[in-house]
Structures are given as structure tokens and as C-alpha cells.
Coordinates of C-alpha atoms and ligand atoms in Angstrom, one line a residue:
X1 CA 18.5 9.4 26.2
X2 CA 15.4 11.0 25.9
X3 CA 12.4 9.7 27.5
X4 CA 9.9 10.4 24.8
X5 CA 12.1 8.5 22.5
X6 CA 13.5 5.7 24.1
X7 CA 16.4 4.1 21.7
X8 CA 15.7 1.0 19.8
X9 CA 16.5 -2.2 20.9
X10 CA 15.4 -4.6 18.5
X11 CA 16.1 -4.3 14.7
X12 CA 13.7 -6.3 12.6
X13 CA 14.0 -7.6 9.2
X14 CA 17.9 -8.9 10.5
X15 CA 19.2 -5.2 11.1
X16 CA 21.2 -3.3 8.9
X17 CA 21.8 -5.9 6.2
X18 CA 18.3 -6.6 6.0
X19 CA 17.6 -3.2 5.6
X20 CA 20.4 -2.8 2.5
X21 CA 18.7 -6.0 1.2
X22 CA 15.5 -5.4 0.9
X23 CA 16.3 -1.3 -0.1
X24 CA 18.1 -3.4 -3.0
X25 CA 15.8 -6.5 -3.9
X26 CA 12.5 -4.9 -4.1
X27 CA 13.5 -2.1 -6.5
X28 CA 15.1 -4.7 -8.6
X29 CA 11.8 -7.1 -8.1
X30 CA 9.5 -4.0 -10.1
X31 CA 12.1 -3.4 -12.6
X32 CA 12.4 -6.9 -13.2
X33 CA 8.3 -7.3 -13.2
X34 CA 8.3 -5.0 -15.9
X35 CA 11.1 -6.8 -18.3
X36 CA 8.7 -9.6 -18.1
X37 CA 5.9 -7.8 -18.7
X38 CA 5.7 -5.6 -21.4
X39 CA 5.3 -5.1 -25.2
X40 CA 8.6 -6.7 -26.3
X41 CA 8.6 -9.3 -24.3
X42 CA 5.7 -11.3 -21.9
X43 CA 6.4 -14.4 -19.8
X44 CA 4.1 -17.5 -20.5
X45 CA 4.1 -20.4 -18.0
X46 CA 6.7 -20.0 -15.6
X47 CA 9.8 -20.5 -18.1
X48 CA 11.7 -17.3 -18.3
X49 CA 13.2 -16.3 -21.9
X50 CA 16.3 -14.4 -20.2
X51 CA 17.5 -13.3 -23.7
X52 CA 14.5 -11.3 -23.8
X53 CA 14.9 -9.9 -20.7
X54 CA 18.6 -9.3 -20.8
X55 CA 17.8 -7.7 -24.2
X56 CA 15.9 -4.5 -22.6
X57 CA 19.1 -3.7 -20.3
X58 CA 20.0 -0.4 -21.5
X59 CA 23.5 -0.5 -23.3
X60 CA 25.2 2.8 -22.0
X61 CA 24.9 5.8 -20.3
X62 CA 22.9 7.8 -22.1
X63 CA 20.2 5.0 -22.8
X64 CA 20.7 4.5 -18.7
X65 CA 19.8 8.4 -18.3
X66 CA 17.2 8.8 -20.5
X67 CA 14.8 6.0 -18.6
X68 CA 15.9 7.3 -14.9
X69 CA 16.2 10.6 -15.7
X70 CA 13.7 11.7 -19.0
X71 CA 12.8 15.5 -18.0
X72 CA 9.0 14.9 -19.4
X73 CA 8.2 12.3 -17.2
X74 CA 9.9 13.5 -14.2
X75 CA 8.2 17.2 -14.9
X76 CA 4.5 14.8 -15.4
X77 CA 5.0 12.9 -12.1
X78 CA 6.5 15.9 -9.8
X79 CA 3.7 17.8 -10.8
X80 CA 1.1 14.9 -10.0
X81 CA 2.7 14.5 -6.8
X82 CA 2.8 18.0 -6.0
X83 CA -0.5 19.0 -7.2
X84 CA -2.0 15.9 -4.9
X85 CA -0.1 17.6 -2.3
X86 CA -1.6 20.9 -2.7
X87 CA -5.2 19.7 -2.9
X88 CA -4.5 18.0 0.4
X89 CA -4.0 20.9 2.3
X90 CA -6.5 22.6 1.0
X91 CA -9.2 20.6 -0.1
X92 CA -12.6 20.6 2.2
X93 CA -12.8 18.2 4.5
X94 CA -13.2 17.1 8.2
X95 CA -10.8 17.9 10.7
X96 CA -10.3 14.9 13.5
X97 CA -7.2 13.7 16.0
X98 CA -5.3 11.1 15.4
X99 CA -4.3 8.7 18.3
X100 CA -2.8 9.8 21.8
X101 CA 1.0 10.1 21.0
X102 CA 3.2 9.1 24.1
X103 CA 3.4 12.7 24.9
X104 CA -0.7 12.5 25.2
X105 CA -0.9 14.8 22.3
X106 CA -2.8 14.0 19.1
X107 CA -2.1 15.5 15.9
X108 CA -4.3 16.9 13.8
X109 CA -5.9 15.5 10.5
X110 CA -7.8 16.2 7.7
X111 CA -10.2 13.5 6.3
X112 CA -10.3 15.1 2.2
X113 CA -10.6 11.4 0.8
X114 CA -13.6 11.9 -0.5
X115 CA -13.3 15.1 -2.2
X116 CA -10.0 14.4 -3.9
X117 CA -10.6 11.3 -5.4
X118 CA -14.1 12.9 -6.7
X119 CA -12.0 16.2 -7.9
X120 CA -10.1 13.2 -10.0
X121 CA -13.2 10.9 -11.2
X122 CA -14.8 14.4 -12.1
X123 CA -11.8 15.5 -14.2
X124 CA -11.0 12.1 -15.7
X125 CA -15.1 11.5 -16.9
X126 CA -14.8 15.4 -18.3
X127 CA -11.6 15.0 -20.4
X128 CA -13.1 11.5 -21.2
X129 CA -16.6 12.7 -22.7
X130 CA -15.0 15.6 -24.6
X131 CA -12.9 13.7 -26.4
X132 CA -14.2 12.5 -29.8
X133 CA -12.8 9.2 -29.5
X134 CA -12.9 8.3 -25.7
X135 CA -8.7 9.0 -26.0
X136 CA -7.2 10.5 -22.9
X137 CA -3.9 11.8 -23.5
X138 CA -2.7 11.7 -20.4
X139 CA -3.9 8.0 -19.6
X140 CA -1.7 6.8 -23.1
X141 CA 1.4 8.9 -21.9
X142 CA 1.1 7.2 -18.4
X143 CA 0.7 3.5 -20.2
X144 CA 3.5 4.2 -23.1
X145 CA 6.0 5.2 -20.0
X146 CA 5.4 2.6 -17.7
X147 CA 9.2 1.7 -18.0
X148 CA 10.5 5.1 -17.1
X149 CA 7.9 5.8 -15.0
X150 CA 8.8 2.9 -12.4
X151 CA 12.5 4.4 -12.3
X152 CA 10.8 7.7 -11.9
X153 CA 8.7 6.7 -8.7
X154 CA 11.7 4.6 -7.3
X155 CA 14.2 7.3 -7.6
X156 CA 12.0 9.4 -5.9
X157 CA 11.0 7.7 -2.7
X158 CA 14.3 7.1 -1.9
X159 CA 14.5 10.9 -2.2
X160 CA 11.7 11.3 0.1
X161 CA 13.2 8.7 2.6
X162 CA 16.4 10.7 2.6
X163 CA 14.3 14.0 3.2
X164 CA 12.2 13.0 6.0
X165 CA 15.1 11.0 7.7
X166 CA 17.1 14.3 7.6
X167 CA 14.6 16.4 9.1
X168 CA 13.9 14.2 11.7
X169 CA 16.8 15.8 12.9
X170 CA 15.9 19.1 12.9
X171 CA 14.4 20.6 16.1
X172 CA 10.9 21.7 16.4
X173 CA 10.4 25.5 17.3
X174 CA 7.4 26.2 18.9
X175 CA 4.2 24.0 18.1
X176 CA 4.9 24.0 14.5
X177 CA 1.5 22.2 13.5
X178 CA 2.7 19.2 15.5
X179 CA 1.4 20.2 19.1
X180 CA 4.3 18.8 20.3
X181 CA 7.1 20.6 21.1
X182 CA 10.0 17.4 20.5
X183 CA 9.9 15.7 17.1
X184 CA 8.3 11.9 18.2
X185 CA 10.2 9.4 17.0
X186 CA 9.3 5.4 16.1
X187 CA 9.8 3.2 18.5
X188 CA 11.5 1.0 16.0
X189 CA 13.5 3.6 14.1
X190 CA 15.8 5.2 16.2
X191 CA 18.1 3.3 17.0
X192 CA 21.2 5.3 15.8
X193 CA 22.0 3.6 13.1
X194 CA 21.4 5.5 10.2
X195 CA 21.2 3.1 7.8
X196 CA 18.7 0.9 9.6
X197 CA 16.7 4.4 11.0
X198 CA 16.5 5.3 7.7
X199 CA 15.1 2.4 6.1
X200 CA 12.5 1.6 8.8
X201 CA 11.7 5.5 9.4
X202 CA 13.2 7.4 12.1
X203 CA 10.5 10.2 12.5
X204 CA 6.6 8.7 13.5
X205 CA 5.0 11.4 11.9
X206 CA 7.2 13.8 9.9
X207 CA 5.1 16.8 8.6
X208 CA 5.9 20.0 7.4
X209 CA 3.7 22.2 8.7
X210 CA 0.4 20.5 9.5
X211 CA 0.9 18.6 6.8
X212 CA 1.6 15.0 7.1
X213 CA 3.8 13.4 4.9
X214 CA 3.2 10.0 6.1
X215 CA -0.5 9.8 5.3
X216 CA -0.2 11.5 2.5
X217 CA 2.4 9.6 0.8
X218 CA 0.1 6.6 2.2
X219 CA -3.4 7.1 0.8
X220 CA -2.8 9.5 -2.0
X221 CA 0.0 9.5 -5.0
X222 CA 0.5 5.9 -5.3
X223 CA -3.4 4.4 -4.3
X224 CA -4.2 7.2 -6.6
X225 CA -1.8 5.8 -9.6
X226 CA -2.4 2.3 -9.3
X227 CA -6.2 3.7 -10.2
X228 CA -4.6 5.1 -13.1
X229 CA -2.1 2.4 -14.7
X230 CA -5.2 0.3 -14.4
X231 CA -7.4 2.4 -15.9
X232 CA -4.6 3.0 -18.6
X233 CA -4.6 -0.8 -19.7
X234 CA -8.5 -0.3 -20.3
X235 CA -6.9 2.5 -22.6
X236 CA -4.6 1.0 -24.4
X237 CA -6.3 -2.2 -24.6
X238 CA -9.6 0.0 -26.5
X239 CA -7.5 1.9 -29.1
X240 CA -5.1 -0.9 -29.7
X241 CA -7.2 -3.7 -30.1
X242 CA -10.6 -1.9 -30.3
X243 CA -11.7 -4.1 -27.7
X244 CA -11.9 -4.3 -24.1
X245 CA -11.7 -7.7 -22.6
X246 CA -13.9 -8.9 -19.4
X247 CA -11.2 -10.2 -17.1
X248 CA -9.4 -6.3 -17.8
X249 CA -12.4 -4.9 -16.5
X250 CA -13.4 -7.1 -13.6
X251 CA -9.5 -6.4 -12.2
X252 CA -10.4 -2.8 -12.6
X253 CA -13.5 -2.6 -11.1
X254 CA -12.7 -4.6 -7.9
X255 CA -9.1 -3.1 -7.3
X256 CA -11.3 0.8 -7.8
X257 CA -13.5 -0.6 -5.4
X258 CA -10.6 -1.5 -2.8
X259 CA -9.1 1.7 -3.5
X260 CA -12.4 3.8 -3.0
X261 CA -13.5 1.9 -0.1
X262 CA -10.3 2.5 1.6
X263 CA -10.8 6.5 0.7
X264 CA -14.1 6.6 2.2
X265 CA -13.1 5.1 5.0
X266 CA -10.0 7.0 5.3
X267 CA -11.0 8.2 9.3
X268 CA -9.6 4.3 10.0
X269 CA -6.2 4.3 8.4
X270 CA -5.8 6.8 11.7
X271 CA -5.3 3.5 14.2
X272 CA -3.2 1.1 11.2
X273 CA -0.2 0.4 12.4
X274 CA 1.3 2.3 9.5
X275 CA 0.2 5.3 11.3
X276 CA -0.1 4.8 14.6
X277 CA 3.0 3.2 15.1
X278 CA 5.9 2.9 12.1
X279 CA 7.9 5.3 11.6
X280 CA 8.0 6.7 8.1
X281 CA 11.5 5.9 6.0
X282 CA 11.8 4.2 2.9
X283 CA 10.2 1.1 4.1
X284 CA 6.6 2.9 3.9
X285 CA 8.2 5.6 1.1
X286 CA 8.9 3.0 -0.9
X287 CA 6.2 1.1 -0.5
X288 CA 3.2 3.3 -0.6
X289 CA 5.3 5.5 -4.1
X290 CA 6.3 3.0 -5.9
X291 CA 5.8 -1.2 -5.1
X292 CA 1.9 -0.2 -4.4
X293 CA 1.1 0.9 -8.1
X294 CA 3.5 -0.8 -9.6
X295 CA 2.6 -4.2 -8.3
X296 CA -0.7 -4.0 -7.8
X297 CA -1.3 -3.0 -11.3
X298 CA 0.8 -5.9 -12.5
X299 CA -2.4 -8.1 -13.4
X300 CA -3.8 -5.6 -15.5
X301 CA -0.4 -4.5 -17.3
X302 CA -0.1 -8.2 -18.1
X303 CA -3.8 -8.3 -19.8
X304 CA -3.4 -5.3 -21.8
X305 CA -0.1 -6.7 -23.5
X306 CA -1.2 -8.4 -27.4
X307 CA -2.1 -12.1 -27.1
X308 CA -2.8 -12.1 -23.2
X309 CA -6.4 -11.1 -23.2
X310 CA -8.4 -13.4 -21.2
X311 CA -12.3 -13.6 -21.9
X312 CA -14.2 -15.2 -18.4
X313 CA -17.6 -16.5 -18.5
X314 CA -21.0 -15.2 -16.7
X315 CA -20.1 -18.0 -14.6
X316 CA -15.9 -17.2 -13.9
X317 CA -17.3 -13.9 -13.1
X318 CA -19.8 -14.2 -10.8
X319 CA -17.9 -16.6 -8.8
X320 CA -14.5 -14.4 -8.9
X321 CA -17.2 -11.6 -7.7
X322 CA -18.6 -13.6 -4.9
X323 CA -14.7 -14.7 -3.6
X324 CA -14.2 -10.6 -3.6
X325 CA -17.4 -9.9 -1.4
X326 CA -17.1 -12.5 0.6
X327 CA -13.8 -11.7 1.5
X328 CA -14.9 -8.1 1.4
X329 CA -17.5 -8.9 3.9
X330 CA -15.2 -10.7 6.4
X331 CA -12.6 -7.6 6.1
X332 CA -15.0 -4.8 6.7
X333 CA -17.1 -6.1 9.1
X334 CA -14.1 -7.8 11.4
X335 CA -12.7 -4.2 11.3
X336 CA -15.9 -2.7 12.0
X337 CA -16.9 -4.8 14.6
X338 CA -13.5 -4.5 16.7
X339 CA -13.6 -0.2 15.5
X340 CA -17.5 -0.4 17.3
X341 CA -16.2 -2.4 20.6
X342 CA -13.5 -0.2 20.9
X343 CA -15.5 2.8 21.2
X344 CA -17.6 1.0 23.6
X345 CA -20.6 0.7 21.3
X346 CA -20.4 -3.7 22.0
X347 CA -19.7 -4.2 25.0
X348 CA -21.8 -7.0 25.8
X349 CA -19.6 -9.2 23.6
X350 CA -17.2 -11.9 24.9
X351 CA -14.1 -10.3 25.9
X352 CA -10.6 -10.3 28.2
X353 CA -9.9 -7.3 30.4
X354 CA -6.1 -6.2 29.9
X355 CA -4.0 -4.4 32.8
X356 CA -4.1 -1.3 30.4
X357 CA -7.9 -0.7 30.8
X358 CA -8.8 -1.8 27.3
X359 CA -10.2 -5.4 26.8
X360 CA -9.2 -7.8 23.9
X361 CA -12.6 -9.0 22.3
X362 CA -13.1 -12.7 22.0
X363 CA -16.2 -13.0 20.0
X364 CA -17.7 -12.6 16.9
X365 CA -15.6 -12.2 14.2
X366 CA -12.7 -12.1 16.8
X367 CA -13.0 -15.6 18.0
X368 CA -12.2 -17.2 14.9
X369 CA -8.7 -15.9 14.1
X370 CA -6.4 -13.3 15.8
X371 CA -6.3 -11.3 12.5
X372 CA -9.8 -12.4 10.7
X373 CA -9.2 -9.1 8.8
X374 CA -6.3 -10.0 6.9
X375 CA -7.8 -13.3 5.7
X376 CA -10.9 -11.5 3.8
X377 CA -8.4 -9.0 2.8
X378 CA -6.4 -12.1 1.3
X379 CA -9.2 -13.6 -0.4
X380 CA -9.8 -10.2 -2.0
X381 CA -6.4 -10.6 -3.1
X382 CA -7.2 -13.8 -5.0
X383 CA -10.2 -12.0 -6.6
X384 CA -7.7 -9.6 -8.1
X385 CA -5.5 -12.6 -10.0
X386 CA -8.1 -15.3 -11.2
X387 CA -9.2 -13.0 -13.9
X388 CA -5.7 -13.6 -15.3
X389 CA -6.6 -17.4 -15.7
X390 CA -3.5 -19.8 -16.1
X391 CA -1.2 -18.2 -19.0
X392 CA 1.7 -18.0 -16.2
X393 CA 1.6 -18.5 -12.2
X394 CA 3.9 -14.9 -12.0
X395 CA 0.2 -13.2 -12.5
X396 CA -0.4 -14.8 -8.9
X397 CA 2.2 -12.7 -7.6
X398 CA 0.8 -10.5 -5.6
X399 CA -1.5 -13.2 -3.7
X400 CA 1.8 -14.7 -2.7
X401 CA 3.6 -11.4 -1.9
X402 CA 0.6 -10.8 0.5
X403 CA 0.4 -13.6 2.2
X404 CA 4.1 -13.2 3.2
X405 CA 3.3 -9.2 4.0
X406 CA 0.5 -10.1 6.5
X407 CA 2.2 -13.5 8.1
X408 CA 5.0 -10.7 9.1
X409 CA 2.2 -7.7 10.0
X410 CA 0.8 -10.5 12.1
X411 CA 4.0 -11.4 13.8
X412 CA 5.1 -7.6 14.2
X413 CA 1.6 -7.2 16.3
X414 CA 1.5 -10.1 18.0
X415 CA 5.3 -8.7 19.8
X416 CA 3.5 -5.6 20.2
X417 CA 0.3 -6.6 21.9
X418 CA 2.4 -9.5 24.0
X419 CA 4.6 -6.4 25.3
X420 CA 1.2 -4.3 26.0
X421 CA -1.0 -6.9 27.4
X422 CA 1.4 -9.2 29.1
X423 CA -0.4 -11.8 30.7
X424 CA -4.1 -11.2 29.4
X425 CA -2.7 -11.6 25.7
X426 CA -1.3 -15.1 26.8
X427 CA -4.7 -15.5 28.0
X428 CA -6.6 -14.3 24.6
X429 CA -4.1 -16.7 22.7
X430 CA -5.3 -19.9 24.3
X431 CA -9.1 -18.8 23.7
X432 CA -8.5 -17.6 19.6
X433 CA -5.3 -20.0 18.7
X434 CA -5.7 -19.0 15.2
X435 CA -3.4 -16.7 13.5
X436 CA -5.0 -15.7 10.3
X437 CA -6.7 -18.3 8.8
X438 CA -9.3 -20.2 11.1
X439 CA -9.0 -23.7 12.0
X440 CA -5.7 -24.0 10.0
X441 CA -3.0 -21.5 11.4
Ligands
NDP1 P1 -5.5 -4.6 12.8 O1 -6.6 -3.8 12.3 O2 -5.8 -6.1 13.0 O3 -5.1 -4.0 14.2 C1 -4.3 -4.7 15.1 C2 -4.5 -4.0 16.5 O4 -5.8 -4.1 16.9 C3 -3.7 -4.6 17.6 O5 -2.4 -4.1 17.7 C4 -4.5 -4.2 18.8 O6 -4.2 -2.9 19.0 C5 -5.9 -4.4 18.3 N1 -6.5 -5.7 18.5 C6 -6.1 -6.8 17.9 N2 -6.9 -7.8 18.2 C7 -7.8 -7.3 19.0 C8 -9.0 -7.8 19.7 N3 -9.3 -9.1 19.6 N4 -9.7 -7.0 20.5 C9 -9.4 -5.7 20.5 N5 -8.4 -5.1 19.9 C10 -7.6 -5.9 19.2 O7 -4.2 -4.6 11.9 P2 -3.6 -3.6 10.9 O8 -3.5 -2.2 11.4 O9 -2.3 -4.2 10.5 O10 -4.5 -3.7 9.6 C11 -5.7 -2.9 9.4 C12 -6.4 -3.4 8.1 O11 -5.6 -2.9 7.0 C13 -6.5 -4.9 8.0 O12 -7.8 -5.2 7.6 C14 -5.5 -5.3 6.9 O13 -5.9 -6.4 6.2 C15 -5.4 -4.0 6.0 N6 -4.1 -3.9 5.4 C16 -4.1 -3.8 4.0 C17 -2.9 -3.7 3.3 C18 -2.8 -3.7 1.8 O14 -1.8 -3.4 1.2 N7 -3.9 -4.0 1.2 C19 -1.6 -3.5 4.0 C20 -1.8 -3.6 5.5 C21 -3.0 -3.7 6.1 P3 -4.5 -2.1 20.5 O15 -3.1 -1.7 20.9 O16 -5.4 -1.0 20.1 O17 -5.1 -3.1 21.4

């Protein structure tokens, strides 16, 4: 056993069959979203019309083909994918380290955000004001394929899960962009079981070349798409309809801003546990290719459809945009605050020294929950479903779905920082008892 990669000892999400289950369910949950959600058929209330939905289940192979497997759409997404990937390596931006690895290396970075996502605003607003009629091709092809699209993005991160678990494998000669000379695996992914290993990522940083897959895959082609489905509803919505309802935009506007925010502060996504710690397999594959735009953008796909508009008041939408700044607030200034005392810049705030030399702040926004972060990123949440009103509760998905994500983010930390900080975390749990939300768990 190596001693840089110690095996795994503990499986989460129930081992192996978890692993096959969720690989299963959650592909099944998007497809399933969008039976419910489209222009043949488009859940009201919570009763589910399972002709309908049964209805749209492709009758034989070649139907079955044709939406995995459509040549156009695959040729339209590789080369979005690869042309993202391309403009990543390339594209100006600021070079910085990443965390101390267990080998006390760091790996390189580069912070592009900015540029890309500017390169793509730039493009979009060009093709947008030389077009007669406001009509973007490309935004109608990417509405009109939603169907074999979601196939499309499934199919291929389980491809890239396969890839990256196989090359994990593969020694490392010489630096090879990595400045370590043996591959680092996750802590939670190698535990020689390849199914499991493969779901939870075996490899903590898989990169070819300087490259890094992981962070890639986790700020760029799917945050980058949601941007666009949304944007596609507005679309199809205009030329459809020839209107553009309120509650379309507000969804629009505040996911963008989510989605921008999180570019320009990309130099933070360095110390998520997403990078600093999981390994990358098809749990984050998965997640970041295809559930991210696909379920995110559920709200605004269900608004676009004919007879779901929803029109808010002045009133609906100044309070909808006060819930999404207020929990805005709370997010980026509880991460902000604990980024700051971490890099000794508050450090005559309230805090717990830990046998490892760093300190577990106890005040400010820190005092009132142990993860005061993911509540204001749950009440931005809400903020993205009101504007659906009450036409169905399955709109309220993704509220739900998040709460669940960050009750078991929280749990997966707290095991990590109880390991780290031993006593002193016992310690920091009797002065902030709070989980998430403060003064109720
Ligand atoms: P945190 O930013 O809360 O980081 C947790 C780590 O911070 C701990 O492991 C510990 O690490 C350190 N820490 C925790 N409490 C303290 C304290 N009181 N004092 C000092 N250090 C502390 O968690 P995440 O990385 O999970 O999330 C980052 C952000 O990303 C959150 O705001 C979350 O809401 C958001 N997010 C959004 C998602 C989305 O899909 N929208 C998905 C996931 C996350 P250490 O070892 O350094 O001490």
C-alpha cells in the first residue's frame, strides 16, 4: 500500500450498491423531468398523467438511436465541449496554486473565468444584434433538442468517468504538468473496488497535461449551458408567443448572476471540497455535465412551455429579489469572512485553536451555524422557484434536491473536520450547535 494513497476504508452513499443506484436513478430522474416537462405533455399540480408520459417512450430501436445517438447534436455538443476546452488552455488569465496536496505539492491553475464567459456574452450579444429579428440559431437548436440533448450529455459523462478512472491507472512519467511524480488519489475513491472507485472518482485531480479535467468539467461546459437553456426559453418564449413573461426573466437573471458570480470568483472553487478533496468519477462527471444544466434549468424550461407563463407583480418581484440578496448576502460574506480569517487578515475574531495550527473561527457569521454558507445559498435557491408560482410543487424541485445535497455536504465535512481537529472540533460543536440553519438545526 502506498503511503501517499492510503486505501479507502469507508464507502459512503452504502458502497457499491449505492453507487449502481444512484449511477441509475439520477439519469432516470432528468429523463423523467423532461417527459413531464415539455411541449407534449406538462405536469399541473402534483397529479401525474402517466399516459402522457409513457406515450414519449420511444417504440424501437431506431427511434431509441436517433435520441441517444442523433450525429448533429452529438457533432453540436462535442464541439462545445471541446471548443470550451481549448479556450481553457489557452485563454489569458492568472496563474495561481491550488492547495498543498499530501505530497506538499500544489498544482497549478489558471483563473480564465472571466475571459471565457466574456468571449461567450461577446459572441452571443454579436450574433444577437445582427440578426434582423433577435433569432439565434443556435439558441432554437439548443431549445428544440432539449430531449436528445439530455441523453447526449448523460451518455457522455459516463464516458468521461470511464476515461479518467482508466487513466488513473496509468503511471505518471516525469512531472507531466502535475508536479508530482505519483498520480494522487482521493481519499475516498480508492478503495479497489472499481465500481465504487469509479463512481466516487478514483484520481483527485486527473489532468492531461496541465490541464485539469476536474475544474474544468466543474465551472465550464455545464455552468456554461445551464446559462444557455435558460437563455433559450427567453428564445423560444419571444418567437413563439411574441412575448417574454416577467417570472422567465427574473429566473434568468438571478440564476446568470449565480453563475457569473461564481466565475468571477472562480480563485475560491480552489479550497471546495469538490476540488480539494473528492476525487473526480462520475459522481462529479455526472453532476457538473449533465444534472447541473439540466436541473437547474428545469424552472425556466417549465415557463417557456404554452399555458405556463406566470406574470409576478412589482411587488412578487421585489420581494423574490430581496430573498435572493439576502441570501446572497449571507453566502458571500460567510465565505468571505472565513476566506479573510484564514489568510490571517481577522484574527482578532472569536476563535478555537486546533492541534493542526489552524483555528476554527467562532464568530461573526460563524457563530450562528456550522455551515451559515449553505443556508443563504438555500434561500437563493428558493429565489430561483417562486417565480414559478403554484401551477405544480415539481417546479420546487430543485429547493428540495438542495436541501438534501447540502444536509449530506454538511455531514461529509463534519467526518472530515472531526478526523482533523479531534478534540477542538468537539469543542467548536458545543459553542456553534447549529448545523445549517440557525436556532433550528
Ligand atoms: P465550506 O466553504 O463551508 O468549507 C468547509 C471547510 O471550511 C471545512 O472542511 C473546514 O476546512 C473549513 N471550516 C469550516 N468551518 C470553519 C470555521 N468555523 N472556521 C474555519 N474554517 C472552517 O464548504 P464547501 O466547500 O462545501 O462549500 C463552499 C460553497 O459552495 C458554499 O457556500 C456552498 O453553499 C457552495 N456550494 C454550492 C453548490 C451548488 O450546486 N450551488 C454545491 C456545493 C457547494 P479546513 O480543513 O480548511 O479547516
Amino acid at each position: 500500500m502506498s503511503k501517499l494513497n492510503p486505501v479507502t476504508q469507508h464507502k459512503e452513499f452504502f458502497g457499491v450498491p449505492g453507487a449502481l443506484g444512484i449511477a441509475t436513478f439520477l439519469p432516470f430522474i432528468l429523463v423523467f423531468f423532461y417527459a413531464v416537462c415539455n411541449e407534449q405533455y406538462s405536469i399541473k399540480g402534483i397529479l401525474l398523467d402517466l399516459n402522457k408520459v409513457i406515450e414519449q417512450i420511444p417504440q424501437n430501436w431506431a427511434e431509441w438511436k436517433d435520441l441517444c445517438f442523433d450525429s448533429t447534436v452529438w457533432t453540436a455538443y462535442l464541439t462545445w465541449f471541446f471548443v470550451l476546452a481549448v479556450l481553457d488552455v489557452y485563454s489569458p488569465g492568472k496563474d495561481m496554486d491550488g492547495i498543498e496536496l499530501r505530497d506538499g505539492t500544489h498544482l497549478p491553475y489558471r483563473i480564465n473565468g472571466v475571459f471565457m464567459s466574456g468571449t461567450l456574452i461577446v459572441l452571443l450579444l454579436a450574433r444577437l444584434f445582427a440578426s434582423p429579428d433577435y433569432s439565434l440559431p443556435e439558441l432554437q437548436f439548443l431549445y428544440d433538442n432539449q430531449a436528445k440533448l439530455i441523453f447526449v450529455t448523460i451518455i457522455y459523462s459516463f464516458i468521461v468517468s470511464f476515461f479518467v478512472y482508466f487513466i488513473s491507472f496509468i503511471p505518471l512519467r516525469g512531472k507531466n504538468g502535475l508536479g508530482t511524480k505519483e498520480r494522487i488519489l482521493s481519499i475516498n475513491g480508492n478503495s479497489g473496488n472499481p465500481i465504487y472507485d469509479w463512481f466516487i472518482g478514483r484520481e483527485l485531480n486527473p489532468r492531461i497535461g496541465a490541464w485539469d479535467i476536474k475544474l474544468f468539467c466543474e465551472l465550464r461546459p455545464g455552468m456554461l449551458l445551464l446559462f444557455l437553456i435558460n437563455l433559450s426559453c427567453i428564445h423560444n418564449q419571444y418567437h413563439k408567443f411574441g412575448k417574454i413573461s416577467n417570472s422567465l426573466v427574473l429566473i434568468n437573471f438571478l440564476e446568470a448572476f449565480y453563475i457569473f458570480d461564481g466565475v468571477l470568483n472562480e480563485e475560491g472553487c480552489l479550497t471546495m471540497m469538490d476540488i480539494a478533496t473528492d476525487g473526480f468519477g462520475f459522481m462529479l462527471a455526472f453532476g457538473d455535465l449533465a444534472w447541473l444544466p439540466w436541473s437547474y434549468s428545469l424552472q425556466c424550461r417549465y415557463l417557456s412551455l404554452e399555458g405556463n407563463a406566470v406574470d409576478l407583480t412589482p411587488i412578487q418581484i421585489g420581494s423574490i429579489l430581496a430573498l435572493s440578496f439576502f441570501g446572497y448576502y449571507i453566502f458571500h460574506s460567510a465565505n468571505q469572512q472565513k476566506s479573510d480569517f484564514k489568510q490571517g487578515k481577522l484574527n482578532h475574531m472569536k476563535s478555537i485553536s486546533t492541534p493542526t495550527g489552524s483555528k476554527l473561527l467562532v464568530d461573526g457569521w460563524w457563530k450562528l451555524s456550522q455551515h451559515i454558507n449553505y443556508f443563504g445559498d438555500w434561500l437563493i435557491g428558493w429565489s430561483w422557484c417562486l417565480p414559478t408560482g403554484t401551477q405544480t410543487p415539481f417546479t420546487y424541485f430543485y429547493v428540495v434536491y438542495f436541501a438534501t445535497l447540502l444536509v449530506h455536504r454538511q455531514t461529509r465535512d463534519e467526518a472530515k473536520c472531526r478526523a482533523k481537529y479531534g478534540k477542538a472540533w468537539e469543542e467548536y460543536e458545543k459553542q456553534v450547535p447549529y448545523k445549517i440553519v440557525p436556532y433550528v438545526w
